[in-house]
Coordinates of C-alpha atoms in Angstrom, one line a residue:
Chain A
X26 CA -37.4 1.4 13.8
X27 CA -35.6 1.7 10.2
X28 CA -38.9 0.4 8.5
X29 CA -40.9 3.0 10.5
X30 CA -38.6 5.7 9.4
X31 CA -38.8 4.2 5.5
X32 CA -35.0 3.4 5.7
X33 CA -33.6 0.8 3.3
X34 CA -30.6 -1.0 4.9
X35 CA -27.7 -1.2 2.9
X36 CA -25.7 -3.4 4.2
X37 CA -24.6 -4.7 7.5
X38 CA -21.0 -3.7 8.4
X39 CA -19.2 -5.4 9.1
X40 CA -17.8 -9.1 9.3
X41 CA -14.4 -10.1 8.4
X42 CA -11.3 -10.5 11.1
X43 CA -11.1 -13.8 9.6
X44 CA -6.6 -14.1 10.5
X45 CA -5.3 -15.0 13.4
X46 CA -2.2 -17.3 14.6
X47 CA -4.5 -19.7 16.0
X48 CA -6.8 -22.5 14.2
X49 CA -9.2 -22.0 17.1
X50 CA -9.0 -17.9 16.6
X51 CA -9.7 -18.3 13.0
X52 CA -12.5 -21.0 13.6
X53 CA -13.9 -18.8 15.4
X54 CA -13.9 -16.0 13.5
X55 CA -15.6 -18.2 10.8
X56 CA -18.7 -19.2 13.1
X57 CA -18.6 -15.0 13.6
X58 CA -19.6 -14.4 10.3
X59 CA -21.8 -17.3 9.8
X60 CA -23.6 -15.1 12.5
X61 CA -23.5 -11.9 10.4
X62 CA -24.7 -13.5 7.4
X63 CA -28.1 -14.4 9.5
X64 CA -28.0 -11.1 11.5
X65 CA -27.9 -9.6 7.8
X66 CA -30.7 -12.2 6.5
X67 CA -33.0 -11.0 9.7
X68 CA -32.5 -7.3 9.1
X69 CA -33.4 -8.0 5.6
X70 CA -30.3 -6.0 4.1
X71 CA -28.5 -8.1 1.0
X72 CA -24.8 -7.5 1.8
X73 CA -22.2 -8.1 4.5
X74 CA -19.2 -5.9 4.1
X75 CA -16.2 -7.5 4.7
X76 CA -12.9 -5.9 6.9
X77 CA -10.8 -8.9 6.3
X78 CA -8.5 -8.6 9.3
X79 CA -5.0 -8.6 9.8
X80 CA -2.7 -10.4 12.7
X81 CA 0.0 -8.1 13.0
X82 CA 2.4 -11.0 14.6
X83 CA 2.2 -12.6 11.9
X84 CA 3.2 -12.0 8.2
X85 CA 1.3 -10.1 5.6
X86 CA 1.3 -13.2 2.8
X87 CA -0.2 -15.5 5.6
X88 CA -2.8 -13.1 6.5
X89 CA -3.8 -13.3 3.3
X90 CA -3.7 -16.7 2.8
X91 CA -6.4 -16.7 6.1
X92 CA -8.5 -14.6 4.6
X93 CA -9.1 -16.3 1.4
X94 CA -9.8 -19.8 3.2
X95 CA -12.3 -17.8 5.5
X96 CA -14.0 -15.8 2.7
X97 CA -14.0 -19.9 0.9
X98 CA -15.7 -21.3 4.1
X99 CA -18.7 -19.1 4.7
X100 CA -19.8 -18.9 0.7
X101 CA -21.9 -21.8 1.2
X102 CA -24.1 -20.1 3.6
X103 CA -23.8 -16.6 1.8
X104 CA -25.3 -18.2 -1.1
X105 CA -28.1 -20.4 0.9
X106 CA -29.0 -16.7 2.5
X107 CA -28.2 -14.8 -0.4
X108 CA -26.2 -12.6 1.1
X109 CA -23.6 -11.1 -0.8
X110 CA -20.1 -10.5 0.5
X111 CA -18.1 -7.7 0.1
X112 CA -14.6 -7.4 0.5
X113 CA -13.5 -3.7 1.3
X114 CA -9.9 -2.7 0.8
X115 CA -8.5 -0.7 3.4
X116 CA -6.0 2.0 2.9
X117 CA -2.3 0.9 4.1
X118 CA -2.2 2.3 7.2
X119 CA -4.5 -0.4 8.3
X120 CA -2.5 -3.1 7.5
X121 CA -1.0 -3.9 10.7
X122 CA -4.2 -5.1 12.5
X123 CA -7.4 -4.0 10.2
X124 CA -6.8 -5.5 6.8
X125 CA -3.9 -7.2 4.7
X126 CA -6.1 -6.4 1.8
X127 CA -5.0 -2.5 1.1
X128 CA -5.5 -1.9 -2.6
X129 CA -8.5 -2.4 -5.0
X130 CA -6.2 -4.7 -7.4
X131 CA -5.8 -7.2 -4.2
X132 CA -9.5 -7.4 -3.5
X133 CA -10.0 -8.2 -7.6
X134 CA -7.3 -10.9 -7.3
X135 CA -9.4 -12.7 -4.5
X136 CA -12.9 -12.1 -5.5
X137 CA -11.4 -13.7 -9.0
X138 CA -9.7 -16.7 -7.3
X139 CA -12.8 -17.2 -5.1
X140 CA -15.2 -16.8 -8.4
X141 CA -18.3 -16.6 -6.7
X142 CA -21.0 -14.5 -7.5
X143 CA -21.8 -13.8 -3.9
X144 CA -18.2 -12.5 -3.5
X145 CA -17.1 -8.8 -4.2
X146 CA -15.9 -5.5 -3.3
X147 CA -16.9 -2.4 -1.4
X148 CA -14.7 0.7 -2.6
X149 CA -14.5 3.3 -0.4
X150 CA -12.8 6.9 -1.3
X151 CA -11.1 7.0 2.1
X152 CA -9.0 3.8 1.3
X153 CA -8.1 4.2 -2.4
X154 CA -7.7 7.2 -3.3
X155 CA -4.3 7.7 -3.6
X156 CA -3.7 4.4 -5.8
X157 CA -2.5 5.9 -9.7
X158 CA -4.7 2.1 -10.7
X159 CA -7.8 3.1 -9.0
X160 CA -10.1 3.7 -12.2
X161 CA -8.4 0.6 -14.3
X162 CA -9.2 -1.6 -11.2
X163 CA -12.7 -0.7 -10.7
X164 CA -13.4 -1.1 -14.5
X165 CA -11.8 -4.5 -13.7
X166 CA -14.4 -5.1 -11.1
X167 CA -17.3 -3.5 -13.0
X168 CA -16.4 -5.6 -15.6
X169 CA -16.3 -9.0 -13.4
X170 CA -19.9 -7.9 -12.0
X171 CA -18.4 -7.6 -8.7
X172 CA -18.9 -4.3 -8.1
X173 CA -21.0 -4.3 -4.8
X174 CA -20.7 -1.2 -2.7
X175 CA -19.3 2.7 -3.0
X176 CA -18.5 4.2 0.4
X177 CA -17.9 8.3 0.3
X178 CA -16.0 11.3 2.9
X179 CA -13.3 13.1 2.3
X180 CA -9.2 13.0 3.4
X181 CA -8.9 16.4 5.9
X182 CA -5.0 18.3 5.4
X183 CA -4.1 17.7 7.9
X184 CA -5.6 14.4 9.0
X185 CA -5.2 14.7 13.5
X186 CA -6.1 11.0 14.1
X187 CA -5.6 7.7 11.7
X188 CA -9.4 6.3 12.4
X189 CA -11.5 8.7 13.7
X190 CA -10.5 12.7 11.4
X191 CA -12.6 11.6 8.6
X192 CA -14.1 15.1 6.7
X193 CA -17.4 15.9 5.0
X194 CA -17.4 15.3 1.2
X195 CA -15.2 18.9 0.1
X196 CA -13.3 19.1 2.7
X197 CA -10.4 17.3 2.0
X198 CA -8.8 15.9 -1.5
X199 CA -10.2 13.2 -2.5
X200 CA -11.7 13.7 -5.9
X201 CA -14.9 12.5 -4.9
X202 CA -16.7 13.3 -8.0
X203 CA -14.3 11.8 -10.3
X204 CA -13.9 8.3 -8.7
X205 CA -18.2 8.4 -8.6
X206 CA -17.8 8.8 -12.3
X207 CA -15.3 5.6 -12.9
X208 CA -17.9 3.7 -10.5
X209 CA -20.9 4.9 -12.3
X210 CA -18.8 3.9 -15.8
X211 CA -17.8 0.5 -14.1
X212 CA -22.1 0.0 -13.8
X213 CA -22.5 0.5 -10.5
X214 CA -26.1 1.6 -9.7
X215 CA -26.3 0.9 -6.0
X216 CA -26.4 3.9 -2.8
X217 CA -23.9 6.2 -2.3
X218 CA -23.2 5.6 1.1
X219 CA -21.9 8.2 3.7
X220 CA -19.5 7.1 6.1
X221 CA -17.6 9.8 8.2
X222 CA -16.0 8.2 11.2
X223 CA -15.2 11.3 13.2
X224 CA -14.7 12.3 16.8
X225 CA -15.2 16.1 15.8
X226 CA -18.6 15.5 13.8
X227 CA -20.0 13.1 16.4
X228 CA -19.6 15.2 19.6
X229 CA -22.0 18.3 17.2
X230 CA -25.7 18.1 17.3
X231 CA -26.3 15.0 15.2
X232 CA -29.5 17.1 13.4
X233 CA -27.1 19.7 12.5
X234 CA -24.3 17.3 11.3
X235 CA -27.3 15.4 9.3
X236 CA -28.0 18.2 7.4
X237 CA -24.3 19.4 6.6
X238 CA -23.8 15.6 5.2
X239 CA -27.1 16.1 3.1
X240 CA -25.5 19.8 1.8
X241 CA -22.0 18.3 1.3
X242 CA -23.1 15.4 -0.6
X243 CA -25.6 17.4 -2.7
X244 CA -22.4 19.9 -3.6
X245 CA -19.1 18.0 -3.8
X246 CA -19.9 14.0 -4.6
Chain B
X18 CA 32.9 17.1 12.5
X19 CA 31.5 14.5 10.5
X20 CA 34.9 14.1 8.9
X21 CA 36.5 14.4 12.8
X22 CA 34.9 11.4 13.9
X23 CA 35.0 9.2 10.9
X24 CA 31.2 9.4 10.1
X25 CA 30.4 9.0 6.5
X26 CA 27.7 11.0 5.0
X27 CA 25.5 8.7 2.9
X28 CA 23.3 11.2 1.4
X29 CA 21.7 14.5 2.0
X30 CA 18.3 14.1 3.0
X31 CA 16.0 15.6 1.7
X32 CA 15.8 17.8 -1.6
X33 CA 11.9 17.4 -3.5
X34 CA 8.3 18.8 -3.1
X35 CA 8.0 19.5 -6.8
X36 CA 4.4 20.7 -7.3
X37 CA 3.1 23.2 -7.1
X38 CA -0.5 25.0 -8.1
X39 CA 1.7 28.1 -9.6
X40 CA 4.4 28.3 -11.9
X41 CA 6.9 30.3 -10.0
X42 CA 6.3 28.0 -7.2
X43 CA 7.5 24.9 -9.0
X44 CA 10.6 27.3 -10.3
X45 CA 11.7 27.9 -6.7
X46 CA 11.6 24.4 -5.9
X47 CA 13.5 23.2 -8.7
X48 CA 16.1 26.2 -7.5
X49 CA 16.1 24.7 -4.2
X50 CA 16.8 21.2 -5.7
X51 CA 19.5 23.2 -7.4
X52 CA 20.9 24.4 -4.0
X53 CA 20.3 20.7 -2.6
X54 CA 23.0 19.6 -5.6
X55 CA 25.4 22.1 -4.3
X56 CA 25.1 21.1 -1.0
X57 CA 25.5 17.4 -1.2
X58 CA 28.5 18.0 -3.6
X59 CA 30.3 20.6 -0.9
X60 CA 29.2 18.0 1.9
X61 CA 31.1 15.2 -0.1
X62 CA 27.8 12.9 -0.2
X63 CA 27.1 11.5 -3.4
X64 CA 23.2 11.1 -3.1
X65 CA 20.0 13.7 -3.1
X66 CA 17.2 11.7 -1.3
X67 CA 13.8 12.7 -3.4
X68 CA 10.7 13.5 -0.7
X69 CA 8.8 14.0 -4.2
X70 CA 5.8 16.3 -2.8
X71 CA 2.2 16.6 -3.3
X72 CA -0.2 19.4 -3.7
X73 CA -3.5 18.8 -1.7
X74 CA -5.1 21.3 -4.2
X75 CA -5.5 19.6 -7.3
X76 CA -5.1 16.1 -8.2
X77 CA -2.2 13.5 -8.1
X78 CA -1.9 12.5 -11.7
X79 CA -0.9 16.8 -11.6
X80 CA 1.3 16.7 -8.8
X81 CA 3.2 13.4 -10.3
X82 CA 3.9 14.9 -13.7
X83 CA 5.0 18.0 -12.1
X84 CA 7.5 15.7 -10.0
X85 CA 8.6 14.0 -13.3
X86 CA 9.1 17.2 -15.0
X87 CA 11.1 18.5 -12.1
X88 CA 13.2 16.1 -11.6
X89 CA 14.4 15.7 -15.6
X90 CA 15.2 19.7 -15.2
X91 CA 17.6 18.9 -12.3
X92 CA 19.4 15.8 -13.8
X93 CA 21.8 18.4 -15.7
X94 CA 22.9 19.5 -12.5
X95 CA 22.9 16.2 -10.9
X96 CA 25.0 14.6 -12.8
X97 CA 27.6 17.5 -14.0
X98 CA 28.1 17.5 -9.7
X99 CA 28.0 13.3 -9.7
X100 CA 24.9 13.3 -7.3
X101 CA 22.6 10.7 -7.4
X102 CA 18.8 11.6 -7.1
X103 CA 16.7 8.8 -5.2
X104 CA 13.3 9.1 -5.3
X105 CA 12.0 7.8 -1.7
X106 CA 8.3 6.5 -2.3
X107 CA 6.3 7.7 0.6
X108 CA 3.5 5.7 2.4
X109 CA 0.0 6.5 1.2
X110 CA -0.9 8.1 4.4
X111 CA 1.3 11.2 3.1
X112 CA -0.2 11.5 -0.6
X113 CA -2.3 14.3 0.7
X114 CA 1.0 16.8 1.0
X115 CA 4.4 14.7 1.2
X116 CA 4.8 12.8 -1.8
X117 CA 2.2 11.2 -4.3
X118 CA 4.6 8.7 -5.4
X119 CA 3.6 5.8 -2.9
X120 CA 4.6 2.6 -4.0
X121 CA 8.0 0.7 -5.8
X122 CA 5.8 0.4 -8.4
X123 CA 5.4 4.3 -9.4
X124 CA 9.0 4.7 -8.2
X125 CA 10.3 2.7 -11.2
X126 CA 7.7 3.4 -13.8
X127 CA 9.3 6.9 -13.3
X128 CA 12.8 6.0 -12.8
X129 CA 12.6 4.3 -16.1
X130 CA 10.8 7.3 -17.8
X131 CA 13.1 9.8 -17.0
X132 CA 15.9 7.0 -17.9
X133 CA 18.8 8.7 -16.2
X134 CA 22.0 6.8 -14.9
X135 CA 21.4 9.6 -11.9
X136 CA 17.8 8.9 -10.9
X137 CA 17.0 5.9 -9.1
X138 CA 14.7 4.7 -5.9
X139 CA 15.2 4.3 -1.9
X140 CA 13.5 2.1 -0.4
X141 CA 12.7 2.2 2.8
X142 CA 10.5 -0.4 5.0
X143 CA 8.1 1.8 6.7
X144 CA 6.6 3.3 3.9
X145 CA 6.6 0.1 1.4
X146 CA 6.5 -3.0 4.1
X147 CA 2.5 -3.9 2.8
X148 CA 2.8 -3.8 -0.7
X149 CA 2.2 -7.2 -2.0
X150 CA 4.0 -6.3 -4.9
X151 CA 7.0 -5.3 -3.0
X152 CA 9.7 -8.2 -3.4
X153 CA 9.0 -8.2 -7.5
X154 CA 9.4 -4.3 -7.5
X155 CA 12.9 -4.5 -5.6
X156 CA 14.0 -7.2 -8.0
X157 CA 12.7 -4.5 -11.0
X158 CA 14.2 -1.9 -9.4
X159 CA 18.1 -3.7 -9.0
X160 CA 18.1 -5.2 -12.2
X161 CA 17.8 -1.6 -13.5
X162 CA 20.5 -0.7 -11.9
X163 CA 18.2 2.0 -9.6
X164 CA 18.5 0.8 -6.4
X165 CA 20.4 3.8 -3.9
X166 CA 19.3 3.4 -0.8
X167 CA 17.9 1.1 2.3
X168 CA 16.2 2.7 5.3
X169 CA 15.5 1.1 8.5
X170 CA 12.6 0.9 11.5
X171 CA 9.4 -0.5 12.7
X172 CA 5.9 0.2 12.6
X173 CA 4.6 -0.1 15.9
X174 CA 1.4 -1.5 16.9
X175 CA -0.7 0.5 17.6
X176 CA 0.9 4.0 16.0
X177 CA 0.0 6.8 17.6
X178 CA 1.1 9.6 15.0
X179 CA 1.2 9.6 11.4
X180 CA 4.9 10.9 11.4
X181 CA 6.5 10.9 14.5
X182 CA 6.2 7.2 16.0
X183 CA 8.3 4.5 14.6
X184 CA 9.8 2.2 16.4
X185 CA 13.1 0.5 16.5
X186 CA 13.4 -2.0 14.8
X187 CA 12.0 -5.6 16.5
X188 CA 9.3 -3.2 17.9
X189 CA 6.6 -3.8 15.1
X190 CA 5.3 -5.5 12.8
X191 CA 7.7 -4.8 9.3
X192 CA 9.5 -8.0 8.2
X193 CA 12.7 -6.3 8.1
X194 CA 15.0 -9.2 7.6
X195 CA 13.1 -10.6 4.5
X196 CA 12.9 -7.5 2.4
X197 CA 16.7 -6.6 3.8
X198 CA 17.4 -10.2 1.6
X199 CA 15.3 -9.0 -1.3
X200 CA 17.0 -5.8 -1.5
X201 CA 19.9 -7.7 -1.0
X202 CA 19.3 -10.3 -3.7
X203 CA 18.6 -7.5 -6.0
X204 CA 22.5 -6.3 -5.6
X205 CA 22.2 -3.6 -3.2
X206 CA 25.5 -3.3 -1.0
X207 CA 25.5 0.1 0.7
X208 CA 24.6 1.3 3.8
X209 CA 21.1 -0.3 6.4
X210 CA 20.3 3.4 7.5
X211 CA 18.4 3.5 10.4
X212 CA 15.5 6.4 10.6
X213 CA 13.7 6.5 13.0
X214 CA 10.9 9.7 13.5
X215 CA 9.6 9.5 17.4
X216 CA 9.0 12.5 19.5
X217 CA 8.9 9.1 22.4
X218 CA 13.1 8.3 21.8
X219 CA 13.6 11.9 20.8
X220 CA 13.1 12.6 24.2
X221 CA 15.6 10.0 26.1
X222 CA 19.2 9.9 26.5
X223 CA 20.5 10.0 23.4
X224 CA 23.6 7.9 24.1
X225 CA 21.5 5.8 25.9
X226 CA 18.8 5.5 22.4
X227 CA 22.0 5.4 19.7
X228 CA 22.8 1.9 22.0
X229 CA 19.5 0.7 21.8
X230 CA 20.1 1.5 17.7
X231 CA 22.7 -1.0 17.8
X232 CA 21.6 -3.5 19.5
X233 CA 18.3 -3.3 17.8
X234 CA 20.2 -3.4 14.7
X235 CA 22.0 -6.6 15.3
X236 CA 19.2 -8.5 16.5
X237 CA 16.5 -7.7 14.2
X238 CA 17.6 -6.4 10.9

């Protein structure tokens, strides 16, 4: 269907989960993304975007310590399939099931411990855009060549739900334009990609909402 | 009453919300921090807890100098009346209107800026618990001499509101009793204040929730 339509695929999102309190749980988390990595290879996309996961029984340190040895397990195969991986930080408010990584300076620290090229980081508005280090991290990542994906929608005032309120590119306060301008500095050449998870938007005509996205993105990112 | 039943009032919370988009706006604030000073001082408190502000309209880097430059304009006031001024770091969630100083780290990059005896930092577990950088900010933070207040509670998992569902504490997923010790190792010795913001124990017996406090208190802080 996507070829038929002349649609290039991005990436597949997501894999990740990779913590839990278990060795079996994390195990299998581990074959799960092996999975992704060929589901990605068959669609014929070149990324897997990574939520890393969080087990919120657990403590935040250890969590992260999973995640690392995860990401370190499946490289072999991201490589064989030349997939890249992509580690997206999730804003804080995730951090008690969705991620432990929350902030654009974690993600560098890991993708730099793990020094592969087929590891980096997805930055997405929604997540980051409240950290004062945004720009001098993703010149960091730009800089390490790591610089794999840039996700875009807006923050809504007020925001009614902590997943699914996501606004339209201008209607919130993200300064979308400005963080496209320290990505585009950082030598990042790659989609913009729209990603609006949103009850509200969702229940419209999905033509319609199509078409506001297109207006939205042509006027405010 | 307060004084009736042997209560002690640890601080007045809150005084803040510095920017503004308009001049006269940011005047009337600073007068209402003004007011705040009075208040604590007639209420015989000797802390002002900062809920710095943001301004959704223009962009954070704005709406922190604005707090920076409000705050120096009240520390005449602050400290001819002996009130401290804590500045309480707010969870990213609330950069969009409550504060856009989210982390330990901004906390003491501007405590140490405005470099008063009079301005320092609380610190409080629901808004700070996933910063990885957390236990080496507290440490920063009491070896300035800057560290004024603790507050107490959980995040539950799931949340179900941005604002009004924290739990007691035990109920979530904070590490309470490890950053307790770092704050403790960093020299603080005042009061654990417990703040919990949840329409759910809002609603019950109050007696009945002010002994679940305590025993939550004892077992898990």
């Amino acid at each position: 269907m996507l070829l038929e339509h002349d649609l290039t695929i991005v990436s597949l999102c997501r894999g990740g989960f990779f913590p839990g309190k278990e060795l079996n749980k994390r195990k299998s988390a581990i074959d799960a993304n092996r999975r992704a990595i060929d589901e990605a290879s068959q669609l014929g996309t070149s990324m897997l975007v990574l939520v890393c996961g969080a087990e919120s029984s657990q403590e935040l340190e250890e969590s992260r310590k999973q995640i690392r040895d995860g990401i370190a397990e499946i490289i072999p195969e991201a490589s064989a399939a030349e997939i890249k991986l992509a580690i997206e930080p999730l804003h804080p408010m995730y951090a008690d099931t969705r991620s432990a990584i929350n902030t654009m300076t974690q993600a560098n620290d890991m993708v730099e411990e793990l020094n592969s090229a087929w590891v980096g980081v997805a930055v997405d508005v929604y997540h980051l855009w409240w950290d004062p280090f945004l720009e001098k991290e993703i010149k960091r990542c730009g800089q390490n060549g790591r610089l794999m994906a840039f996700h875009i929608c807006d923050w809504k005032v007020p925001t009614r739900d902590m997943l699914l309120d996501r606004g339209l590119m201008g209607e919130g306060c993200i300064p979308i334009k400005k963080i496209r301008s320290w990505v585009e500095a950082a030598g990042f050449t790659g989609f913009n990609e729209v990603e609006i998870f949103s009850t509200t938007y969702w229940k419209e005509n999905q033509f319609e909402y199509l078409q506001k996205i297109i207006k939205a993105y042509k006027e405010n990112s």
